mmCIF file of C-alpha atoms in Angstrom:
data_model
loop_
_atom_site.group_PDB
_atom_site.id
_atom_site.type_symbol
_atom_site.label_atom_id
_atom_site.label_comp_id
_atom_site.label_asym_id
_atom_site.label_seq_id
_atom_site.Cartn_x
_atom_site.Cartn_y
_atom_site.Cartn_z
ATOM 1 C CA MET A 1 70.331 91.476 128.504
ATOM 2 C CA CYS A 2 69.748 91.088 124.899
ATOM 3 C CA ARG A 3 71.911 94.144 124.237
ATOM 4 C CA ALA A 4 74.852 92.472 126.640
ATOM 5 C CA LEU A 5 74.695 89.156 124.774
ATOM 6 C CA SER A 6 74.890 91.373 121.457
ATOM 7 C CA VAL A 7 77.989 93.277 122.796
ATOM 8 C CA ALA A 8 79.509 90.136 123.860
ATOM 9 C CA TRP A 9 79.033 88.330 120.550
ATOM 10 C CA TRP A 10 80.685 91.349 118.635
ATOM 11 C CA CYS A 11 83.475 91.074 121.206
ATOM 12 C CA VAL A 12 84.081 87.445 120.246
ATOM 13 C CA VAL A 13 83.968 88.239 116.553
ATOM 14 C CA LEU A 14 86.394 91.079 116.670
ATOM 15 C CA LEU A 15 88.588 88.872 118.619
ATOM 16 C CA LEU A 16 88.600 86.163 115.890
ATOM 17 C CA LEU A 17 89.198 88.520 113.205
ATOM 18 C CA TRP A 18 92.426 89.983 115.145
ATOM 19 C CA VAL A 19 93.525 86.217 115.377
ATOM 20 C CA VAL A 20 93.077 85.528 111.793
ATOM 21 C CA SER A 21 94.407 88.997 110.292
ATOM 22 C CA GLY A 22 97.073 89.456 112.991
ATOM 23 C CA PRO A 23 100.898 89.151 112.399
ATOM 24 C CA PRO A 24 101.930 85.690 111.598
ATOM 25 C CA VAL A 25 102.899 83.578 114.559
ATOM 26 C CA GLN A 26 106.713 82.896 114.408
ATOM 27 C CA ALA A 27 107.999 79.305 114.950
ATOM 28 C CA ALA A 28 109.182 78.208 118.521
ATOM 29 C CA GLY A 29 112.250 79.896 119.298
ATOM 30 C CA ALA A 30 111.997 82.809 117.061
ATOM 31 C CA PRO A 31 113.408 85.984 118.483
ATOM 32 C CA SER A 32 111.903 88.981 119.297
ATOM 33 C CA VAL A 33 113.466 92.117 117.518
ATOM 34 C CA SER A 34 113.549 95.868 118.088
ATOM 35 C CA ALA A 35 112.644 96.352 114.729
ATOM 36 C CA GLN A 36 109.254 97.595 113.142
ATOM 37 C CA ALA A 37 109.662 95.515 110.132
ATOM 38 C CA ALA A 38 112.039 92.546 109.600
ATOM 39 C CA VAL A 39 112.524 89.477 107.409
ATOM 40 C CA VAL A 40 114.854 86.803 107.042
ATOM 41 C CA TYR A 41 115.001 85.519 103.253
ATOM 42 C CA GLU A 42 116.337 82.380 101.627
ATOM 43 C CA PRO A 43 116.961 83.555 98.132
ATOM 44 C CA GLN A 44 117.128 80.142 96.148
ATOM 45 C CA SER A 45 113.753 79.323 96.855
ATOM 46 C CA GLY A 46 112.534 82.809 97.664
ATOM 47 C CA THR A 47 111.192 81.568 101.317
ATOM 48 C CA LEU A 48 110.881 84.009 104.212
ATOM 49 C CA LEU A 49 112.057 82.165 107.451
ATOM 50 C CA TYR A 50 111.215 85.136 109.515
ATOM 51 C CA ARG A 51 108.731 87.866 109.153
ATOM 52 C CA LYS A 52 107.719 90.997 110.811
ATOM 53 C CA GLU A 53 105.264 93.370 108.902
ATOM 54 C CA ALA A 54 107.185 91.939 105.981
ATOM 55 C CA ASP A 55 104.973 93.749 103.289
ATOM 56 C CA THR A 56 104.609 97.168 105.029
ATOM 57 C CA LYS A 57 106.082 99.985 102.902
ATOM 58 C CA ARG A 58 108.627 102.087 105.229
ATOM 59 C CA PRO A 59 111.340 104.720 104.595
ATOM 60 C CA MET A 60 114.719 102.458 104.247
ATOM 61 C CA ALA A 61 117.246 105.194 104.272
ATOM 62 C CA SER A 62 120.626 104.499 102.767
ATOM 63 C CA THR A 63 119.785 100.791 102.075
ATOM 64 C CA THR A 64 118.329 102.385 98.785
ATOM 65 C CA LYS A 65 121.953 102.732 97.748
ATOM 66 C CA LEU A 66 121.768 99.086 96.681
ATOM 67 C CA MET A 67 119.289 99.840 94.030
ATOM 68 C CA THR A 68 121.554 102.613 92.869
ATOM 69 C CA ALA A 69 124.570 100.227 92.814
ATOM 70 C CA LEU A 70 122.592 97.269 90.934
ATOM 71 C CA LEU A 71 121.806 99.712 88.190
ATOM 72 C CA ALA A 72 125.342 101.141 87.974
ATOM 73 C CA ALA A 73 126.799 97.474 87.849
ATOM 74 C CA GLU A 74 124.393 96.467 85.010
ATOM 75 C CA ARG A 75 124.804 99.712 82.785
ATOM 76 C CA LEU A 76 128.306 100.989 83.586
ATOM 77 C CA SER A 77 131.816 99.615 83.269
ATOM 78 C CA PRO A 78 133.461 99.495 86.684
ATOM 79 C CA GLU A 79 137.006 100.474 85.194
ATOM 80 C CA THR A 80 135.606 103.573 83.345
ATOM 81 C CA THR A 81 136.958 106.778 84.392
ATOM 82 C CA VAL A 82 134.197 109.471 84.577
ATOM 83 C CA ARG A 83 133.717 113.116 85.918
ATOM 84 C CA VAL A 84 131.637 113.917 88.476
ATOM 85 C CA PRO A 85 128.521 115.724 87.422
ATOM 86 C CA ALA A 86 128.297 119.395 88.690
ATOM 87 C CA LYS A 87 124.652 118.660 89.895
ATOM 88 C CA ALA A 88 125.807 115.860 91.960
ATOM 89 C CA VAL A 89 127.278 118.006 94.643
ATOM 90 C CA PRO A 90 126.618 119.527 97.142
ATOM 91 C CA VAL A 91 124.256 117.328 98.729
ATOM 92 C CA GLU A 92 123.139 116.870 102.346
ATOM 93 C CA GLY A 93 124.017 114.025 104.470
ATOM 94 C CA THR A 94 127.042 111.522 104.508
ATOM 95 C CA GLN A 95 129.609 112.421 101.731
ATOM 96 C CA ILE A 96 133.080 111.277 100.548
ATOM 97 C CA GLY A 97 134.079 114.532 99.370
ATOM 98 C CA LEU A 98 133.345 114.694 95.708
ATOM 99 C CA ALA A 99 133.613 117.984 93.885
ATOM 100 C CA ALA A 100 132.231 118.880 90.287
ATOM 101 C CA GLY A 101 134.508 117.664 87.575
ATOM 102 C CA ASP A 102 136.409 115.306 89.712
ATOM 103 C CA THR A 103 137.910 112.155 87.773
ATOM 104 C CA VAL A 104 136.966 108.914 89.295
ATOM 105 C CA THR A 105 136.394 105.498 88.321
ATOM 106 C CA VAL A 106 133.046 103.737 88.447
ATOM 107 C CA ARG A 107 134.425 101.254 90.880
ATOM 108 C CA ASP A 108 135.584 103.834 93.331
ATOM 109 C CA LEU A 109 132.214 105.575 93.097
ATOM 110 C CA LEU A 110 130.597 102.282 94.204
ATOM 111 C CA ALA A 111 132.844 101.824 96.963
ATOM 112 C CA GLY A 112 132.203 105.370 98.120
ATOM 113 C CA LEU A 113 128.375 104.390 97.817
ATOM 114 C CA LEU A 114 128.399 101.020 99.661
ATOM 115 C CA LEU A 115 131.179 101.493 102.132
ATOM 116 C CA ALA A 116 131.101 104.738 103.182
ATOM 117 C CA SER A 117 127.499 105.618 102.217
ATOM 118 C CA GLY A 118 128.252 108.788 100.228
ATOM 119 C CA ASN A 119 125.166 110.763 99.174
ATOM 120 C CA ASP A 120 127.543 112.688 96.556
ATOM 121 C CA ALA A 121 128.508 109.211 95.033
ATOM 122 C CA ALA A 122 124.871 107.988 94.736
ATOM 123 C CA ASN A 123 124.145 111.517 92.945
ATOM 124 C CA ALA A 124 127.230 111.093 90.855
ATOM 125 C CA LEU A 125 126.105 107.527 89.513
ATOM 126 C CA ALA A 126 122.399 108.637 89.177
ATOM 127 C CA LEU A 127 123.424 111.571 86.844
ATOM 128 C CA LEU A 128 125.818 109.280 84.712
ATOM 129 C CA MET A 129 122.901 107.137 84.114
ATOM 130 C CA ALA A 130 120.043 109.519 83.544
ATOM 131 C CA PRO A 131 119.608 112.899 82.836
ATOM 132 C CA THR A 132 117.693 114.061 85.991
ATOM 133 C CA MET A 133 117.265 112.520 89.269
ATOM 134 C CA ALA A 134 113.553 112.082 88.338
ATOM 135 C CA ASP A 135 114.483 109.987 85.198
ATOM 136 C CA PHE A 136 116.544 108.109 87.173
ATOM 137 C CA ALA A 137 114.051 107.439 89.862
ATOM 138 C CA ASP A 138 111.933 106.272 87.023
ATOM 139 C CA ARG A 139 114.701 103.653 86.120
ATOM 140 C CA MET A 140 114.788 102.802 89.777
ATOM 141 C CA ASN A 141 111.191 101.779 90.070
ATOM 142 C CA GLU A 142 111.134 99.921 86.460
ATOM 143 C CA LYS A 143 113.878 97.816 87.846
ATOM 144 C CA ALA A 144 111.988 97.285 91.223
ATOM 145 C CA ARG A 145 109.093 96.035 89.163
ATOM 146 C CA SER A 146 111.139 93.595 87.053
ATOM 147 C CA LEU A 147 112.436 92.028 90.422
ATOM 148 C CA GLY A 148 108.760 91.545 91.821
ATOM 149 C CA MET A 149 109.235 94.296 94.436
ATOM 150 C CA SER A 150 105.579 95.216 94.678
ATOM 151 C CA HIS A 151 105.671 97.376 97.770
ATOM 152 C CA SER A 152 108.331 99.744 96.735
ATOM 153 C CA VAL A 153 108.545 103.590 95.684
ATOM 154 C CA PHE A 154 112.036 104.828 94.864
ATOM 155 C CA VAL A 155 112.420 108.715 94.711
ATOM 156 C CA THR A 156 115.838 109.369 95.624
ATOM 157 C CA PRO A 157 119.266 107.550 94.755
ATOM 158 C CA SER A 158 120.754 108.079 98.106
ATOM 159 C CA GLY A 159 117.824 107.193 100.350
ATOM 160 C CA LEU A 160 117.302 110.804 101.298
ATOM 161 C CA ASP A 161 113.389 111.093 102.666
ATOM 162 C CA GLU A 162 111.488 112.643 99.847
ATOM 163 C CA GLY A 163 107.825 112.022 98.819
ATOM 164 C CA GLU A 164 106.787 108.464 98.982
ATOM 165 C CA HIS A 165 110.168 107.052 99.175
ATOM 166 C CA GLY A 166 109.888 103.713 100.938
ATOM 167 C CA ALA A 167 110.233 99.735 100.495
ATOM 168 C CA SER A 168 109.204 96.827 102.290
ATOM 169 C CA ALA A 169 111.515 94.582 104.300
ATOM 170 C CA ARG A 170 110.573 91.696 102.100
ATOM 171 C CA ASP A 171 111.449 93.919 98.913
ATOM 172 C CA MET A 172 114.783 95.121 100.226
ATOM 173 C CA ALA A 173 115.581 91.523 100.676
ATOM 174 C CA VAL A 174 115.140 90.566 96.924
ATOM 175 C CA LEU A 175 117.112 93.476 96.151
ATOM 176 C CA GLY A 176 119.819 92.218 98.333
ATOM 177 C CA ALA A 177 119.727 89.013 96.608
ATOM 178 C CA ALA A 178 120.120 90.704 93.141
ATOM 179 C CA VAL A 179 123.047 92.620 94.416
ATOM 180 C CA LEU A 180 124.919 89.393 95.566
ATOM 181 C CA GLU A 181 124.649 88.325 91.959
ATOM 182 C CA GLN A 182 126.897 91.102 90.627
ATOM 183 C CA PRO A 183 130.459 90.225 91.368
ATOM 184 C CA VAL A 184 131.587 93.421 91.647
ATOM 185 C CA LEU A 185 128.991 94.665 94.292
ATOM 186 C CA ALA A 186 129.389 91.377 96.274
ATOM 187 C CA GLU A 187 133.042 92.027 96.469
ATOM 188 C CA LEU A 188 132.873 95.585 97.715
ATOM 189 C CA CYS A 189 129.801 94.789 100.055
ATOM 190 C CA ALA A 190 132.098 92.209 101.686
ATOM 191 C CA ALA A 191 135.141 94.484 102.085
ATOM 192 C CA THR A 192 135.851 95.925 105.549
ATOM 193 C CA THR A 193 137.856 98.819 103.868
ATOM 194 C CA ALA A 194 138.646 99.979 100.261
ATOM 195 C CA THR A 195 141.318 102.576 98.914
ATOM 196 C CA VAL A 196 139.904 105.029 96.268
ATOM 197 C CA THR A 197 141.440 107.622 94.039
ATOM 198 C CA VAL A 198 139.495 110.717 93.415
ATOM 199 C CA ALA A 199 141.000 113.350 91.221
ATOM 200 C CA GLY A 200 144.361 112.023 92.347
ATOM 201 C CA ARG A 201 143.620 112.125 96.026
ATOM 202 C CA ARG A 202 143.842 108.630 97.542
ATOM 203 C CA MET A 203 141.637 107.966 100.485
ATOM 204 C CA THR A 204 140.867 104.712 102.343
ATOM 205 C CA LEU A 205 137.015 104.199 103.105
ATOM 206 C CA THR A 206 135.704 102.240 106.020
ATOM 207 C CA ASN A 207 132.541 100.233 105.536
ATOM 208 C CA HIS A 208 129.850 101.371 107.999
ATOM 209 C CA ASN A 209 128.386 97.512 108.286
ATOM 210 C CA LYS A 210 129.600 96.537 111.695
ATOM 211 C CA LEU A 211 128.260 93.089 111.150
ATOM 212 C CA LEU A 212 131.298 92.189 108.702
ATOM 213 C CA ARG A 213 133.216 91.911 111.968
ATOM 214 C CA LEU A 214 130.543 91.069 114.458
ATOM 215 C CA VAL A 215 128.743 88.037 112.553
ATOM 216 C CA ASP A 216 130.464 84.866 111.424
ATOM 217 C CA GLY A 217 129.898 84.435 107.528
ATOM 218 C CA CYS A 218 128.756 87.877 107.128
ATOM 219 C CA VAL A 219 129.207 89.073 103.414
ATOM 220 C CA GLY A 220 127.454 92.420 103.166
ATOM 221 C CA LEU A 221 125.330 94.328 102.698
ATOM 222 C CA LYS A 222 124.264 98.104 103.396
ATOM 223 C CA THR A 223 123.211 100.043 106.557
ATOM 224 C CA GLY A 224 121.165 103.310 106.560
ATOM 225 C CA PHE A 225 119.599 106.033 108.905
ATOM 226 C CA THR A 226 117.690 109.128 108.706
ATOM 227 C CA ARG A 227 115.564 110.510 111.467
ATOM 228 C CA GLN A 228 112.268 109.300 109.494
ATOM 229 C CA ALA A 229 113.651 105.775 108.802
ATOM 230 C CA GLY A 230 115.357 105.079 111.869
ATOM 231 C CA ARG A 231 118.206 102.438 111.838
ATOM 232 C CA CYS A 232 117.850 100.324 108.701
ATOM 233 C CA LEU A 233 119.879 97.301 107.767
ATOM 234 C CA VAL A 234 120.219 95.007 104.782
ATOM 235 C CA SER A 235 122.611 92.083 105.511
ATOM 236 C CA ALA A 236 123.806 88.798 104.150
ATOM 237 C CA VAL A 237 125.289 85.709 105.906
ATOM 238 C CA ARG A 238 126.946 82.717 104.253
ATOM 239 C CA ARG A 239 127.430 79.529 106.221
ATOM 240 C CA ASP A 240 127.912 75.867 105.092
ATOM 241 C CA GLY A 241 127.195 77.013 101.460
ATOM 242 C CA ILE A 242 123.778 78.558 102.657
ATOM 243 C CA THR A 243 123.139 82.559 102.029
ATOM 244 C CA LEU A 244 120.486 84.028 103.985
ATOM 245 C CA ILE A 245 119.337 87.519 103.933
ATOM 246 C CA ALA A 246 118.283 89.617 106.877
ATOM 247 C CA VAL A 247 116.352 93.043 106.694
ATOM 248 C CA THR A 248 115.307 95.201 109.406
ATOM 249 C CA LEU A 249 113.487 98.567 109.232
ATOM 250 C CA HIS A 250 113.566 101.112 112.008
ATOM 251 C CA ALA A 251 115.366 98.962 114.259
ATOM 252 C CA PRO A 252 116.988 100.606 117.382
ATOM 253 C CA ASP A 253 119.113 97.460 118.217
ATOM 254 C CA ASP A 254 119.749 96.249 114.619
ATOM 255 C CA TRP A 255 123.038 94.866 115.248
ATOM 256 C CA ASP A 256 121.539 92.344 117.772
ATOM 257 C CA ASP A 257 118.639 91.876 115.916
ATOM 258 C CA HIS A 258 120.572 90.588 112.894
ATOM 259 C CA ALA A 259 122.705 88.436 115.101
ATOM 260 C CA ALA A 260 119.588 86.922 116.802
ATOM 261 C CA LEU A 261 117.935 86.431 113.481
ATOM 262 C CA TYR A 262 120.671 84.508 111.935
ATOM 263 C CA ASP A 263 121.301 82.483 114.826
ATOM 264 C CA TYR A 264 117.615 81.267 114.547
ATOM 265 C CA ALA A 265 117.348 81.089 110.803
ATOM 266 C CA PHE A 266 120.533 78.944 110.146
ATOM 267 C CA SER A 267 118.877 76.466 112.869
ATOM 268 C CA GLN A 268 115.913 75.961 110.574
ATOM 269 C CA VAL A 269 117.532 75.084 107.181
ATOM 270 C CA ARG A 270 119.726 72.247 105.933
ATOM 271 C CA GLN A 271 121.402 71.459 102.547
ATOM 272 C CA GLU A 272 120.346 68.555 100.490
ATOM 273 C CA ALA A 273 121.841 67.138 97.288
ATOM 274 C CA LEU A 274 119.290 67.215 94.292
ATOM 275 C CA PRO A 275 118.904 63.807 92.826
ATOM 276 C CA SER A 276 119.210 63.396 88.797
ATOM 277 C CA VAL A 277 116.082 62.525 87.160
ATOM 278 C CA SER A 278 114.766 60.999 84.000
ATOM 279 C CA PRO A 279 113.378 60.743 81.305
ATOM 280 C CA ALA A 280 116.610 61.469 79.296
ATOM 281 C CA VAL A 281 114.734 62.181 75.995
ATOM 282 C CA CYS A 282 111.566 63.852 74.668
ATOM 283 C CA PRO A 283 109.583 62.367 71.628
ATOM 284 C CA VAL A 284 109.688 64.647 68.353
ATOM 285 C CA ALA A 285 106.957 64.471 65.817
ATOM 286 C CA GLY A 286 107.833 65.507 62.292
ATOM 287 C CA GLY A 287 111.424 65.470 62.762
ATOM 288 C CA THR A 288 114.357 63.587 61.158
ATOM 289 C CA ARG A 289 114.759 61.922 64.392
ATOM 290 C CA SER A 290 111.736 60.541 66.517
ATOM 291 C CA SER A 291 113.176 61.914 69.887
ATOM 292 C CA VAL A 292 115.836 64.426 71.225
ATOM 293 C CA PRO A 293 118.083 64.017 74.206
ATOM 294 C CA LEU A 294 117.744 66.451 77.255
ATOM 295 C CA THR A 295 120.131 68.113 79.225
ATOM 296 C CA CYS A 296 119.874 70.247 82.327
ATOM 297 C CA ARG A 297 122.014 71.931 84.524
ATOM 298 C CA LEU A 298 121.192 71.040 88.326
ATOM 299 C CA PRO A 299 122.186 73.173 91.517
ATOM 300 C CA SER A 300 124.366 70.947 93.562
ATOM 301 C CA HIS A 301 121.958 71.365 96.515
ATOM 302 C CA GLY A 302 118.726 72.617 97.669
ATOM 303 C CA ILE A 303 117.780 74.390 101.068
ATOM 304 C CA LEU A 304 115.386 72.662 103.018
ATOM 305 C CA LEU A 305 113.730 73.374 106.378
ATOM 306 C CA ALA A 306 113.799 71.442 109.404
ATOM 307 C CA GLY A 307 111.513 68.238 109.042
ATOM 308 C CA GLU A 308 110.879 68.779 105.105
ATOM 309 C CA ALA A 309 111.438 65.872 102.620
ATOM 310 C CA LEU A 310 112.560 66.659 98.904
ATOM 311 C CA THR A 311 110.614 65.404 95.999
ATOM 312 C CA ALA A 312 111.249 65.842 92.347
ATOM 313 C CA ARG A 313 108.691 65.692 89.429
ATOM 314 C CA VAL A 314 109.344 66.024 85.602
ATOM 315 C CA TYR A 315 107.128 68.188 83.536
ATOM 316 C CA LEU A 316 107.222 67.395 79.667
ATOM 317 C CA PRO A 317 104.709 67.397 76.883
ATOM 318 C CA ALA A 318 103.840 64.270 75.238
ATOM 319 C CA PHE A 319 105.947 65.153 71.959
ATOM 320 C CA VAL A 320 107.147 68.331 70.573
ATOM 321 C CA TRP A 321 107.017 69.415 66.659
ATOM 322 C CA ALA A 322 110.088 69.561 64.787
ATOM 323 C CA GLU A 323 112.126 71.728 64.263
ATOM 324 C CA VAL A 324 113.813 71.627 67.720
ATOM 325 C CA SER A 325 116.771 73.883 68.221
ATOM 326 C CA GLN A 326 119.701 73.006 70.591
ATOM 327 C CA GLY A 327 119.159 74.716 73.758
ATOM 328 C CA GLN A 328 115.357 74.873 73.460
ATOM 329 C CA VAL A 329 113.501 74.615 76.679
ATOM 330 C CA LEU A 330 111.134 71.906 76.347
ATOM 331 C CA GLY A 331 110.046 71.298 80.091
ATOM 332 C CA GLU A 332 111.358 71.388 83.439
ATOM 333 C CA VAL A 333 112.130 69.492 86.655
ATOM 334 C CA ARG A 334 110.433 70.839 89.836
ATOM 335 C CA TYR A 335 111.894 70.137 93.355
ATOM 336 C CA THR A 336 109.344 70.751 96.049
ATOM 337 C CA ALA A 337 109.174 70.204 99.674
ATOM 338 C CA GLY A 338 105.360 69.644 100.280
ATOM 339 C CA ASP A 339 103.963 72.737 98.678
ATOM 340 C CA ARG A 340 106.888 74.694 98.784
ATOM 341 C CA LEU A 341 108.790 75.049 95.503
ATOM 342 C CA ILE A 342 112.520 74.612 96.104
ATOM 343 C CA CYS A 343 113.747 75.296 92.522
ATOM 344 C CA ALA A 344 112.553 74.654 88.824
ATOM 345 C CA VAL A 345 115.241 73.559 86.632
ATOM 346 C CA PRO A 346 114.700 73.946 82.846
ATOM 347 C CA LEU A 347 115.040 70.703 80.501
ATOM 348 C CA GLN A 348 116.860 71.543 77.175
ATOM 349 C CA ALA A 349 117.133 69.905 73.692
ATOM 350 C CA ALA A 350 120.621 68.714 73.875
ATOM 351 C CA GLN A 351 121.083 68.809 69.826
ATOM 352 C CA THR A 352 118.931 70.217 66.887
ATOM 353 C CA VAL A 353 116.444 67.956 65.424
ATOM 354 C CA PRO A 354 115.569 69.466 61.813
ATOM 355 C CA ALA A 355 111.891 68.854 60.420
ATOM 356 C CA ARG A 356 111.515 66.133 57.663
ATOM 357 C CA PRO A 357 111.506 67.642 54.220
ATOM 358 C CA GLN A 358 107.959 67.963 52.896
ATOM 359 C CA PRO A 359 107.153 66.538 49.497
ATOM 360 C CA SER A 360 106.120 69.332 46.894
ATOM 361 C CA PHE A 361 102.446 69.581 45.368
ATOM 362 C CA TRP A 362 103.419 67.549 42.245
ATOM 363 C CA THR A 363 105.126 64.959 44.007
ATOM 364 C CA LEU A 364 101.960 64.384 46.216
ATOM 365 C CA VAL A 365 99.949 64.375 43.006
ATOM 366 C CA TRP A 366 102.078 61.590 41.309
ATOM 367 C CA ARG A 367 102.014 59.781 44.379
ATOM 368 C CA ARG A 368 98.371 59.848 44.588
ATOM 369 C CA LEU A 369 97.960 59.025 40.906
ATOM 370 C CA GLY A 370 100.264 55.902 41.473
ATOM 371 C CA GLN A 371 98.414 54.620 44.380
ATOM 372 C CA LEU A 372 95.176 54.834 41.898
ATOM 373 C CA MET A 373 96.723 53.024 39.274
ATOM 374 C CA ASP A 374 98.071 50.320 41.518
ATOM 375 C CA GLY A 375 94.498 49.893 42.581
ATOM 376 C CA LEU A 376 93.190 49.568 38.979
ATOM 377 C CA LEU A 377 95.553 46.973 38.424
ATOM 378 C CA THR A 378 95.019 44.677 41.352
#
């Protein structure tokens, strides 16, 4: 009897642990997806509107090329003409037909990378930025850390499976948001076709991302597939001024998954204008002025979830010491919805406030002597 009660007790404990540690329950109406891992990400506030195994590291195939493209956009001029390094070809998997020594612009390599998913283009860009693939992987991982991608390891520039190469769905959404901030990459990811020239040969590339034609407002980003990773997809959709990013890893029905995820996620968000706030000045101690006017550049709108109310709060010190430089950040305005941070806007000094000139030692001595003489005479 006691043993039966003990077994029943442990069953209850295990059930409770499963409930507490199990995957988060989605809001009512959230779709069921084929993906083993999935997120929908709102980049302005960093909010996940949908999650399934969001922080589990998995192979992500050619969606890796978003990192290669991001580094290239930051380090190489798009209009520069380069020669394809011999070590970049040949390579297994999808290619755009590069040969060692071919002349091509960085922009056209990026088009081959993002639209046609050329592994040869990925290798060429990598070797233009680093002496070896291992060195380039180090740069990829350094960039990942700077973006806060804490569940990612990059080994190859193309996404071919090797070693610990993999990333979480949340991390890939963060990467997608960074890619969209680069104008040349945002333009290419949204293009259905692109004409490129390689060593005088012109070719038209077709974007592998069918969501550009299937989903209203789709503006990118990148497909991927290997046998180990399965079908992977990072996409972005912009509707009514709101941009959302969806990621699915190992998703047999990724096109349908993304369409359903966006229908759900856009029903959960709305735009709201951000109100201006005061104070307009910050007190200054030891300066030629007693205060300095403040300025800030507010986003026009914040993204709120259904049922949320927007609040704003100013964070400033009681005073700052001079000298204050124009543009110096003195505080911030935080816009929140409950415990969720919508955005934080820096408050900057609108002008310079020099420090008051300090009297010399002898000036202070004579001033003190004068005070003593005044005391003796009165």
